[in-house]
Short mmCIF file of C-alpha atoms in Angstrom, two decimals:
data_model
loop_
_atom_site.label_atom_id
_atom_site.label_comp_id
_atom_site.label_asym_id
_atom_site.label_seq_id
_atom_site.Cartn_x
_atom_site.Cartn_y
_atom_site.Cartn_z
CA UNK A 492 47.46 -17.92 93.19
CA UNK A 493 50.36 -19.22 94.87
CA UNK A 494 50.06 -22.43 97.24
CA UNK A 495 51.73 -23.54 100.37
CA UNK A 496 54.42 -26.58 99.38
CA UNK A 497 56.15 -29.10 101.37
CA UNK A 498 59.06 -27.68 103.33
CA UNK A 499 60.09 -30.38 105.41
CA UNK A 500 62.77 -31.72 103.38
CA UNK A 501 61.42 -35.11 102.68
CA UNK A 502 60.90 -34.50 98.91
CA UNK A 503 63.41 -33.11 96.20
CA UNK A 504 63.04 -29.52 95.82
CA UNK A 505 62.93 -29.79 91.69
CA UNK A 506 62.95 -32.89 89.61
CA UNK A 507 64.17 -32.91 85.96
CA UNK A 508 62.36 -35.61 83.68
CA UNK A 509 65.29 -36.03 80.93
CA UNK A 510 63.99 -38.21 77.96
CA UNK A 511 66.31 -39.69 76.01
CA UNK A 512 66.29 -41.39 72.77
CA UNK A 513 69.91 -41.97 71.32
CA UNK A 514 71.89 -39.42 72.34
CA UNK A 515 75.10 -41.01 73.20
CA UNK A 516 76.89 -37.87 72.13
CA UNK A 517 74.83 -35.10 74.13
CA UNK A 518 73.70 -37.25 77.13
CA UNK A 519 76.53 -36.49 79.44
CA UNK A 520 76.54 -32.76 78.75
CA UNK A 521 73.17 -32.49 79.34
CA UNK A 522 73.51 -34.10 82.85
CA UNK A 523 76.54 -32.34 83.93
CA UNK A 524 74.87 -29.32 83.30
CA UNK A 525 72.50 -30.28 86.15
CA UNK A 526 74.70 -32.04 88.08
CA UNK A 527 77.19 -29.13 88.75
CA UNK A 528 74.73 -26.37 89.30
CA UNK A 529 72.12 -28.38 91.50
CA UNK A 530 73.88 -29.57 95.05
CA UNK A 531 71.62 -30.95 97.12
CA UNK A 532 67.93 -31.57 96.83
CA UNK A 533 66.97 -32.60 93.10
CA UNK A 534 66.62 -35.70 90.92
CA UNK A 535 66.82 -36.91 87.79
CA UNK A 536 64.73 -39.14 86.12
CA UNK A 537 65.41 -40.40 82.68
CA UNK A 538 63.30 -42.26 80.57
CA UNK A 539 65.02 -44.42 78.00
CA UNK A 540 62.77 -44.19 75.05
CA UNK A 541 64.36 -47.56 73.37
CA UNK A 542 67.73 -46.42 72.37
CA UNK A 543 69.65 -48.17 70.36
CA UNK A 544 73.13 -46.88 70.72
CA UNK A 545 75.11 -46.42 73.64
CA UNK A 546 73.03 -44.20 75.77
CA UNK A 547 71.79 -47.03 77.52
CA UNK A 548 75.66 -47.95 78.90
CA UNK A 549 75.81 -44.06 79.44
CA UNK A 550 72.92 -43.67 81.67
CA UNK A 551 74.05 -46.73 84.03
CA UNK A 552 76.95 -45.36 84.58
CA UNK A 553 75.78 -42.22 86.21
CA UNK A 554 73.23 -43.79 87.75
CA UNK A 555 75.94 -45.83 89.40
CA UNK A 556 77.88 -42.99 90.34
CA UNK A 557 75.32 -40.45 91.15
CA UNK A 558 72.42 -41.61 93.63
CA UNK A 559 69.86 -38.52 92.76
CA UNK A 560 69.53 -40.23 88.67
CA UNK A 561 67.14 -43.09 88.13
CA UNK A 562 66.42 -44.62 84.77
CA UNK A 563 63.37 -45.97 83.56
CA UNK A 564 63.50 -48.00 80.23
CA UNK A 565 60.52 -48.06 78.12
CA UNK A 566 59.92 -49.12 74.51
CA UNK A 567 60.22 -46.69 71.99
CA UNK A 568 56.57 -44.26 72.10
CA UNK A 569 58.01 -40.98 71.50
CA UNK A 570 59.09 -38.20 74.24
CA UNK A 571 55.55 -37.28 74.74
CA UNK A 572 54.87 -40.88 76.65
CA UNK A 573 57.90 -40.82 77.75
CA UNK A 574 58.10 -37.19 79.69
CA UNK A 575 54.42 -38.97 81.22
CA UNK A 576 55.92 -41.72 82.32
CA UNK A 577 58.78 -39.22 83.98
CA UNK A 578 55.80 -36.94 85.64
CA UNK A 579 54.76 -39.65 87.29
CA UNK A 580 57.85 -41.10 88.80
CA UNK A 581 59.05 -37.87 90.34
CA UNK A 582 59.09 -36.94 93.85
CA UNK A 583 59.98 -33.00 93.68
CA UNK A 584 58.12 -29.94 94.74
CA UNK A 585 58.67 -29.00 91.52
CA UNK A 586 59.57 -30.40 88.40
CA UNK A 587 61.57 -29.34 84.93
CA UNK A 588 61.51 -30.91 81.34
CA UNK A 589 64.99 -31.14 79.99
CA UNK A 590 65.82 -32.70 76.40
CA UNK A 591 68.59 -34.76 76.27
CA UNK A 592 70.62 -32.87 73.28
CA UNK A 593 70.36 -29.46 75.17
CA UNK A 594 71.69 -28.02 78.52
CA UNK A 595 71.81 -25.64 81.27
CA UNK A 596 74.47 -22.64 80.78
CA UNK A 597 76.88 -22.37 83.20
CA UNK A 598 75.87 -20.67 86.55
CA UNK A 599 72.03 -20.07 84.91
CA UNK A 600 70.54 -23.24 86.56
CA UNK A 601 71.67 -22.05 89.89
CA UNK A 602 70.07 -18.48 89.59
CA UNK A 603 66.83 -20.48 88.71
CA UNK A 604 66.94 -22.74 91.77
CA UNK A 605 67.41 -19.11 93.86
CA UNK A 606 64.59 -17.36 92.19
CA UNK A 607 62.28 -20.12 92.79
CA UNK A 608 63.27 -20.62 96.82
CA UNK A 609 62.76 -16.72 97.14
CA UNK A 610 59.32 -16.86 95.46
CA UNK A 611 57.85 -21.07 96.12
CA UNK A 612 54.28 -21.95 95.92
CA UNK A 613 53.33 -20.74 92.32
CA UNK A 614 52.15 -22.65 89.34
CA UNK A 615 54.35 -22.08 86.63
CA UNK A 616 57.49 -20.54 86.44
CA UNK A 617 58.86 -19.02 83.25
CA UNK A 618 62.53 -17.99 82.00
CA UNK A 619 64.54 -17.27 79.17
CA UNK A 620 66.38 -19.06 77.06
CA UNK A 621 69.78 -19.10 74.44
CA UNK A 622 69.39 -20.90 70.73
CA UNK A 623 71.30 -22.36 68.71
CA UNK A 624 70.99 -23.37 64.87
CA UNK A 625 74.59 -24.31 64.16
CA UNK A 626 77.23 -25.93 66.62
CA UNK A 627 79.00 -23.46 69.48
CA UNK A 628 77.58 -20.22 68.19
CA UNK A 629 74.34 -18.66 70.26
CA UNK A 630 71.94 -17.22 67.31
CA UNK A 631 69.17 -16.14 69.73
CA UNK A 632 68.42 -14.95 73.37
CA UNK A 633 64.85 -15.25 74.11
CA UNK A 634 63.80 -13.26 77.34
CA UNK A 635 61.06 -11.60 78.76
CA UNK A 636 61.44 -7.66 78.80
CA UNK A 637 62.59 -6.26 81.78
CA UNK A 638 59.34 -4.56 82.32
CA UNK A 639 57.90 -7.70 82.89
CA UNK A 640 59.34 -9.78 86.08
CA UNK A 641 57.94 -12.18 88.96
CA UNK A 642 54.54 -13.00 89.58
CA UNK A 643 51.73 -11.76 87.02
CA UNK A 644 47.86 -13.07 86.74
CA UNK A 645 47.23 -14.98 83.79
CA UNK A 646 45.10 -12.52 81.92
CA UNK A 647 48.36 -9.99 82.09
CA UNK A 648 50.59 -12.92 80.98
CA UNK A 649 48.51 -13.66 78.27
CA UNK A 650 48.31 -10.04 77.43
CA UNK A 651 52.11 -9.32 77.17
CA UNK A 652 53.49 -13.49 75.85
CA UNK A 653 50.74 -13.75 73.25
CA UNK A 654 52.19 -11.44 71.33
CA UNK A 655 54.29 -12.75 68.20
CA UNK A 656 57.99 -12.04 69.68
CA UNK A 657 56.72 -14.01 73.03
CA UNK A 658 55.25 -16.52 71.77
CA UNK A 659 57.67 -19.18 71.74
CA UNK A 660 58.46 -18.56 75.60
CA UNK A 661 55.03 -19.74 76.05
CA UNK A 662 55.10 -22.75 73.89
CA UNK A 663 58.35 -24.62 74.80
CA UNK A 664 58.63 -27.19 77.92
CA UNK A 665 62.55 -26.23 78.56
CA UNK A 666 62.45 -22.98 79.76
CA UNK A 667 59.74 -23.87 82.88
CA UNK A 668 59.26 -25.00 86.12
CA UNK A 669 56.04 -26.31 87.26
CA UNK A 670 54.66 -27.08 90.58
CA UNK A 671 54.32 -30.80 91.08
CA UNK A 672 50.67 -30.88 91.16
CA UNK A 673 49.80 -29.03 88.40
CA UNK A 674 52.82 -30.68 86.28
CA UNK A 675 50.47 -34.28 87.54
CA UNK A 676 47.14 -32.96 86.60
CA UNK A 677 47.83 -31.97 82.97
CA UNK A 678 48.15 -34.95 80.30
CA UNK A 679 50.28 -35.10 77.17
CA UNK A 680 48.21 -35.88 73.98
CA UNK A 681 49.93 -38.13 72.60
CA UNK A 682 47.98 -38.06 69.02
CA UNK A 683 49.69 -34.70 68.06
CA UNK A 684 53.18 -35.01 66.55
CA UNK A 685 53.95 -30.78 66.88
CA UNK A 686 52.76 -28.79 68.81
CA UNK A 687 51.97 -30.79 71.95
CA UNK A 688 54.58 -29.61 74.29
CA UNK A 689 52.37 -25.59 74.12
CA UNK A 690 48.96 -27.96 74.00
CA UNK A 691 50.37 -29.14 77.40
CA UNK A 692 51.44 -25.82 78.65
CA UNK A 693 48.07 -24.08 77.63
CA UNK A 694 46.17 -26.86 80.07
CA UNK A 695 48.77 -26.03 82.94
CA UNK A 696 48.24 -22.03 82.49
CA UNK A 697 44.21 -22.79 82.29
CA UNK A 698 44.77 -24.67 86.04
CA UNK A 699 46.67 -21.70 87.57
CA UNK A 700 45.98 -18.59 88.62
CA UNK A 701 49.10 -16.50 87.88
CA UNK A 702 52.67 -17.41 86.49
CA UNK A 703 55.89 -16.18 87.67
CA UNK A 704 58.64 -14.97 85.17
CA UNK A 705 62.29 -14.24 84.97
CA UNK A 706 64.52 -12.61 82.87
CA UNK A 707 67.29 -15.41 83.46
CA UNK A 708 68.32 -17.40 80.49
CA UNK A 709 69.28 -19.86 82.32
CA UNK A 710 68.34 -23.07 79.34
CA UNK A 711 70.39 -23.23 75.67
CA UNK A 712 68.76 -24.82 72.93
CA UNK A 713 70.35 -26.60 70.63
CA UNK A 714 68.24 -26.19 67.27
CA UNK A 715 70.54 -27.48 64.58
CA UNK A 716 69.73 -31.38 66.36
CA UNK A 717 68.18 -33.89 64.20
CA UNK A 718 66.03 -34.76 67.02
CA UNK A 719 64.52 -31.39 67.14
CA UNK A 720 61.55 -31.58 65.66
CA UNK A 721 60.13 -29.38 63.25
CA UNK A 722 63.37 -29.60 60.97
CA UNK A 723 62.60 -30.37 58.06
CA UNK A 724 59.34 -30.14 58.07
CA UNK A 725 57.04 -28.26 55.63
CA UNK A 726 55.01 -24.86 56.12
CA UNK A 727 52.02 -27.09 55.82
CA UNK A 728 52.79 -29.25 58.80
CA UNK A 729 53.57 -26.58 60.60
CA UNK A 730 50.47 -24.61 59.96
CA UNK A 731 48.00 -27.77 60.82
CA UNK A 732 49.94 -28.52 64.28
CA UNK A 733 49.60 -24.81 64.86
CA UNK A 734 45.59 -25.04 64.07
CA UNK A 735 45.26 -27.70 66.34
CA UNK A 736 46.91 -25.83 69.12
CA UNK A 737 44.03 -23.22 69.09
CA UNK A 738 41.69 -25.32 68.34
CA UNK A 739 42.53 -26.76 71.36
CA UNK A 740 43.06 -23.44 73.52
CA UNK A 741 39.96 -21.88 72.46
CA UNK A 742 37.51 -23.84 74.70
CA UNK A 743 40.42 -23.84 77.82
CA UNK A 744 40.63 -19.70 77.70
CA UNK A 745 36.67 -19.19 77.23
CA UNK A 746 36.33 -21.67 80.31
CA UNK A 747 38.32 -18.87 82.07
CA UNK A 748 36.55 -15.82 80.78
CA UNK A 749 39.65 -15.23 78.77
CA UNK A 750 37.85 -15.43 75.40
CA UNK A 751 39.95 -12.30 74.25
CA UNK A 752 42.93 -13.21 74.65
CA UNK A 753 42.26 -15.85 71.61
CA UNK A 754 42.24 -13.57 69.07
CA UNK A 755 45.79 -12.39 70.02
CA UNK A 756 46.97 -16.13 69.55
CA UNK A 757 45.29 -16.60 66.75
CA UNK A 758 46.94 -13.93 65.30
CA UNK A 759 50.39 -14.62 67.11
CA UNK A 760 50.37 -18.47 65.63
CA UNK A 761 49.34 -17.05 62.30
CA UNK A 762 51.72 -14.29 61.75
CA UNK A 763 54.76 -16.74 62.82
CA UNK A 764 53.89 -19.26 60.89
CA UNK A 765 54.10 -16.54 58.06
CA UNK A 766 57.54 -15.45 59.37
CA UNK A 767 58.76 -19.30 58.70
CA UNK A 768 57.48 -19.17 55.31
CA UNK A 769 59.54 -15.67 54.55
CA UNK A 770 62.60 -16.86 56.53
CA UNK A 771 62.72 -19.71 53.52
CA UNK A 772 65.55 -19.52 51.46
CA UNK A 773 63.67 -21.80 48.90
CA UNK A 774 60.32 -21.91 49.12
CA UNK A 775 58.52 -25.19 47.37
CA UNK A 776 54.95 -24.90 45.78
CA UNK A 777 53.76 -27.04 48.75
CA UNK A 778 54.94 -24.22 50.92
CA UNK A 779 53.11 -21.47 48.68
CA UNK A 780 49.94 -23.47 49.08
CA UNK A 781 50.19 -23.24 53.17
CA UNK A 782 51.04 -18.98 52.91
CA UNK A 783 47.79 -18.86 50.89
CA UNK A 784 45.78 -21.24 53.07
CA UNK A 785 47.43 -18.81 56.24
CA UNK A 786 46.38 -15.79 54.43
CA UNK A 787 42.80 -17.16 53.77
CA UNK A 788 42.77 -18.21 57.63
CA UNK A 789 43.37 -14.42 58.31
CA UNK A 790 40.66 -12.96 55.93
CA UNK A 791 37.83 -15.17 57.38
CA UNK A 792 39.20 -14.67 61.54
CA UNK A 793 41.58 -11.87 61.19
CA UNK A 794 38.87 -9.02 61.57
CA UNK A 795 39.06 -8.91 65.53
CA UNK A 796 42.30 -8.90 65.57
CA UNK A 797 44.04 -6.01 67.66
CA UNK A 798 46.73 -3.87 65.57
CA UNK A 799 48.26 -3.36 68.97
CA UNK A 800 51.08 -5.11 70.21
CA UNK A 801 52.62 -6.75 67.27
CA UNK A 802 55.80 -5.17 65.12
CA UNK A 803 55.48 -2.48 62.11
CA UNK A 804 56.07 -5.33 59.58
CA UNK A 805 53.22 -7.22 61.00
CA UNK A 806 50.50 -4.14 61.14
CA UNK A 807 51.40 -3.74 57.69
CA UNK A 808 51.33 -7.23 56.88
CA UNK A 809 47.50 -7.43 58.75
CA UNK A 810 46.47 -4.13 57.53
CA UNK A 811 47.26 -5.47 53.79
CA UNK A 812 45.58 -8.77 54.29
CA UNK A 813 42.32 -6.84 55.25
CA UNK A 814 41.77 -4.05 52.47
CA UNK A 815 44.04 -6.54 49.62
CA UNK A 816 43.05 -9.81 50.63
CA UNK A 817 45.27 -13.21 49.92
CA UNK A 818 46.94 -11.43 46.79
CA UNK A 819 48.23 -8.38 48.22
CA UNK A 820 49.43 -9.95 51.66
CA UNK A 821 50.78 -13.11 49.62
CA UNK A 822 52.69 -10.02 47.40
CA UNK A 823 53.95 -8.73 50.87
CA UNK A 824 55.44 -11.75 51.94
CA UNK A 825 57.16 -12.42 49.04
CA UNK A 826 58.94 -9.42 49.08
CA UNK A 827 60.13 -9.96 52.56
CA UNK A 828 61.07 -13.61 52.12
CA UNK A 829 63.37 -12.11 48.71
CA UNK A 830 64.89 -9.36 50.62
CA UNK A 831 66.14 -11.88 53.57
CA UNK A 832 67.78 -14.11 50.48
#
């Protein structure tokens, strides 16, 4: 359902909540990138999350030279707090999450600011996005298919992004816009350390009626930082942030008669987290342990899950897990994680 919004000119059209934790080396780019492709009618609000290098010195300065950047300096809580203390300091129609090591490509920004003045007033916008996992070279564009622009009801949404290839456009913060009011209404839980940024975005989607996406990859993310944060960590980790994200969604989708659409996540979060453990060069025991315990999450809930929708490797992978159990989709992934060596 889209909504009337203010037109009038007195507020921002979109307001980016930037926080930044020492990033003296990325800060600029990341605000140039904004800078040169907004014009009028945006802000900038960045929340320094107790740095300790220069970024503090960095931020003044374009605060000083630029009147649509405020700073807000907090003590150190994590970018979870400080994204909340952002939401709430904006005065946009709309508002945007940017991290502080990544940016806008060149020309993208401004093809997202058109799209959203030709189509205002709904919930959450979507677009695509470029990674990176080593400096200057793009190792990933993440759109949605073609088949799949502008406005779409949640259930159809859900239908198409739940699916394992999608997934991540759903999760992230970066590659959104969200209408003011629903950005305000939805809370960060600050008790989950992964995973919190697509806990946030399922309560925003469960508050909307429809979602609007584009094919315009308009964000780059930059992968290979030491900030981002699931480098590094273990299969294990992973896998529990990703249980608590459903265990989350479960109760938001049945609330919405969307009770369906749960298995498809469950097997979307379970199959990726799969694909990390066969994309492992070196695998540990630790990381063994978490394919079995995924496996063993898949014999117990994987029965409803729909065949449909999900890669050849993946129907085989499900299809073995069912008639072979742990051992013979544990056998499967193996062989796909020693192939990709």
């Amino acid at each position: 359902m889209t909504i009337s919004v203010d037109y009038d000119g007195s507020r921002p059209l979109l307001s980016f909540v930037v926080p930044v934790y020492n990033s003296q080396s990325t800060i600029g780019r990341c605000l140039d990138s904004i800078i040169s492709q907004m014009g009028e009618s945006y802000e900038i609000i960045c929340v320094d999350d107790g740095s300790t290098d220069g970024t503090p010195a960095i931020l003044d300065t374009y605060s000083e030279q630029y009147g649509s950047i405020s700073v807000i300096r907090v003590d150190n809580n994590g970018p979870s707090a400080a994204r909340t203390r952002g939401i709430h300091s904006t005065t946009g129609r709309y508002i945007a999450f940017v991290d502080s090591d990544d940016y806008y490509a060149a020309e993208q920004l401004e093809r997202i600011v058109e799209e959203l003045r030709d189509n205002e007033g709904h919930a959450v916008y979507v677009f695509g996005y470029l990674e990176r996992d080593k400096p200057g070279k793009v190792t990933r564009k993440c759109q949605p298919s073609g088949s799949t622009e502008g406005a779409m009801l949640l259930a159809e949404f859900l239908d198409i992004y739940s699916r394992p290839e999608n997934i991540s456009l759903m999760n992230y913060l970066f590659n959104k816009v969200y209408r003011a009011d629903i950005a305000k209404s939805v809370d960060f839980d600050f008790s989950v350390s992964l995973g919190e940024d697509a806990l946030y975005n399922y309560k925003c989607y469960a508050s909307c009626g429809d979602v609007f996406v584009s094919r315009t990859a308009a964000y780059v993310y930059e992968n290979y930082s030491a900030s981002s944060l699931s480098r590094g960590k273990g299969l294990d980790y992973v896998w529990r942030a990703y249980r608590t994200i459903l265990e989350a969604i479960k109760p938001l989708l049945t609330g919405r008669g969307l009770g369906e659409r749960f298995w498809s996540l469950q097997r979307s979060y379970a199959i990726s987290a799969l694909h990390e453990y066969m994309r492992k060069r070196d695998s540990t025991g630790q990381d063994r342990r978490a394919a079995k315990e995924i496996l063993t999450y898949m014999c117990a809930e994987g029965r409803s899950w729909p065949l449909d929708g999900v890669g050849a490797f993946d129907a085989l992978l499900m299809r073995c897990v069912r008639m072979g159990g742990v051992p013979l989709g544990l056998l499967l992934c193996e062989a796909k994680r020693l192939l990709r060596r």
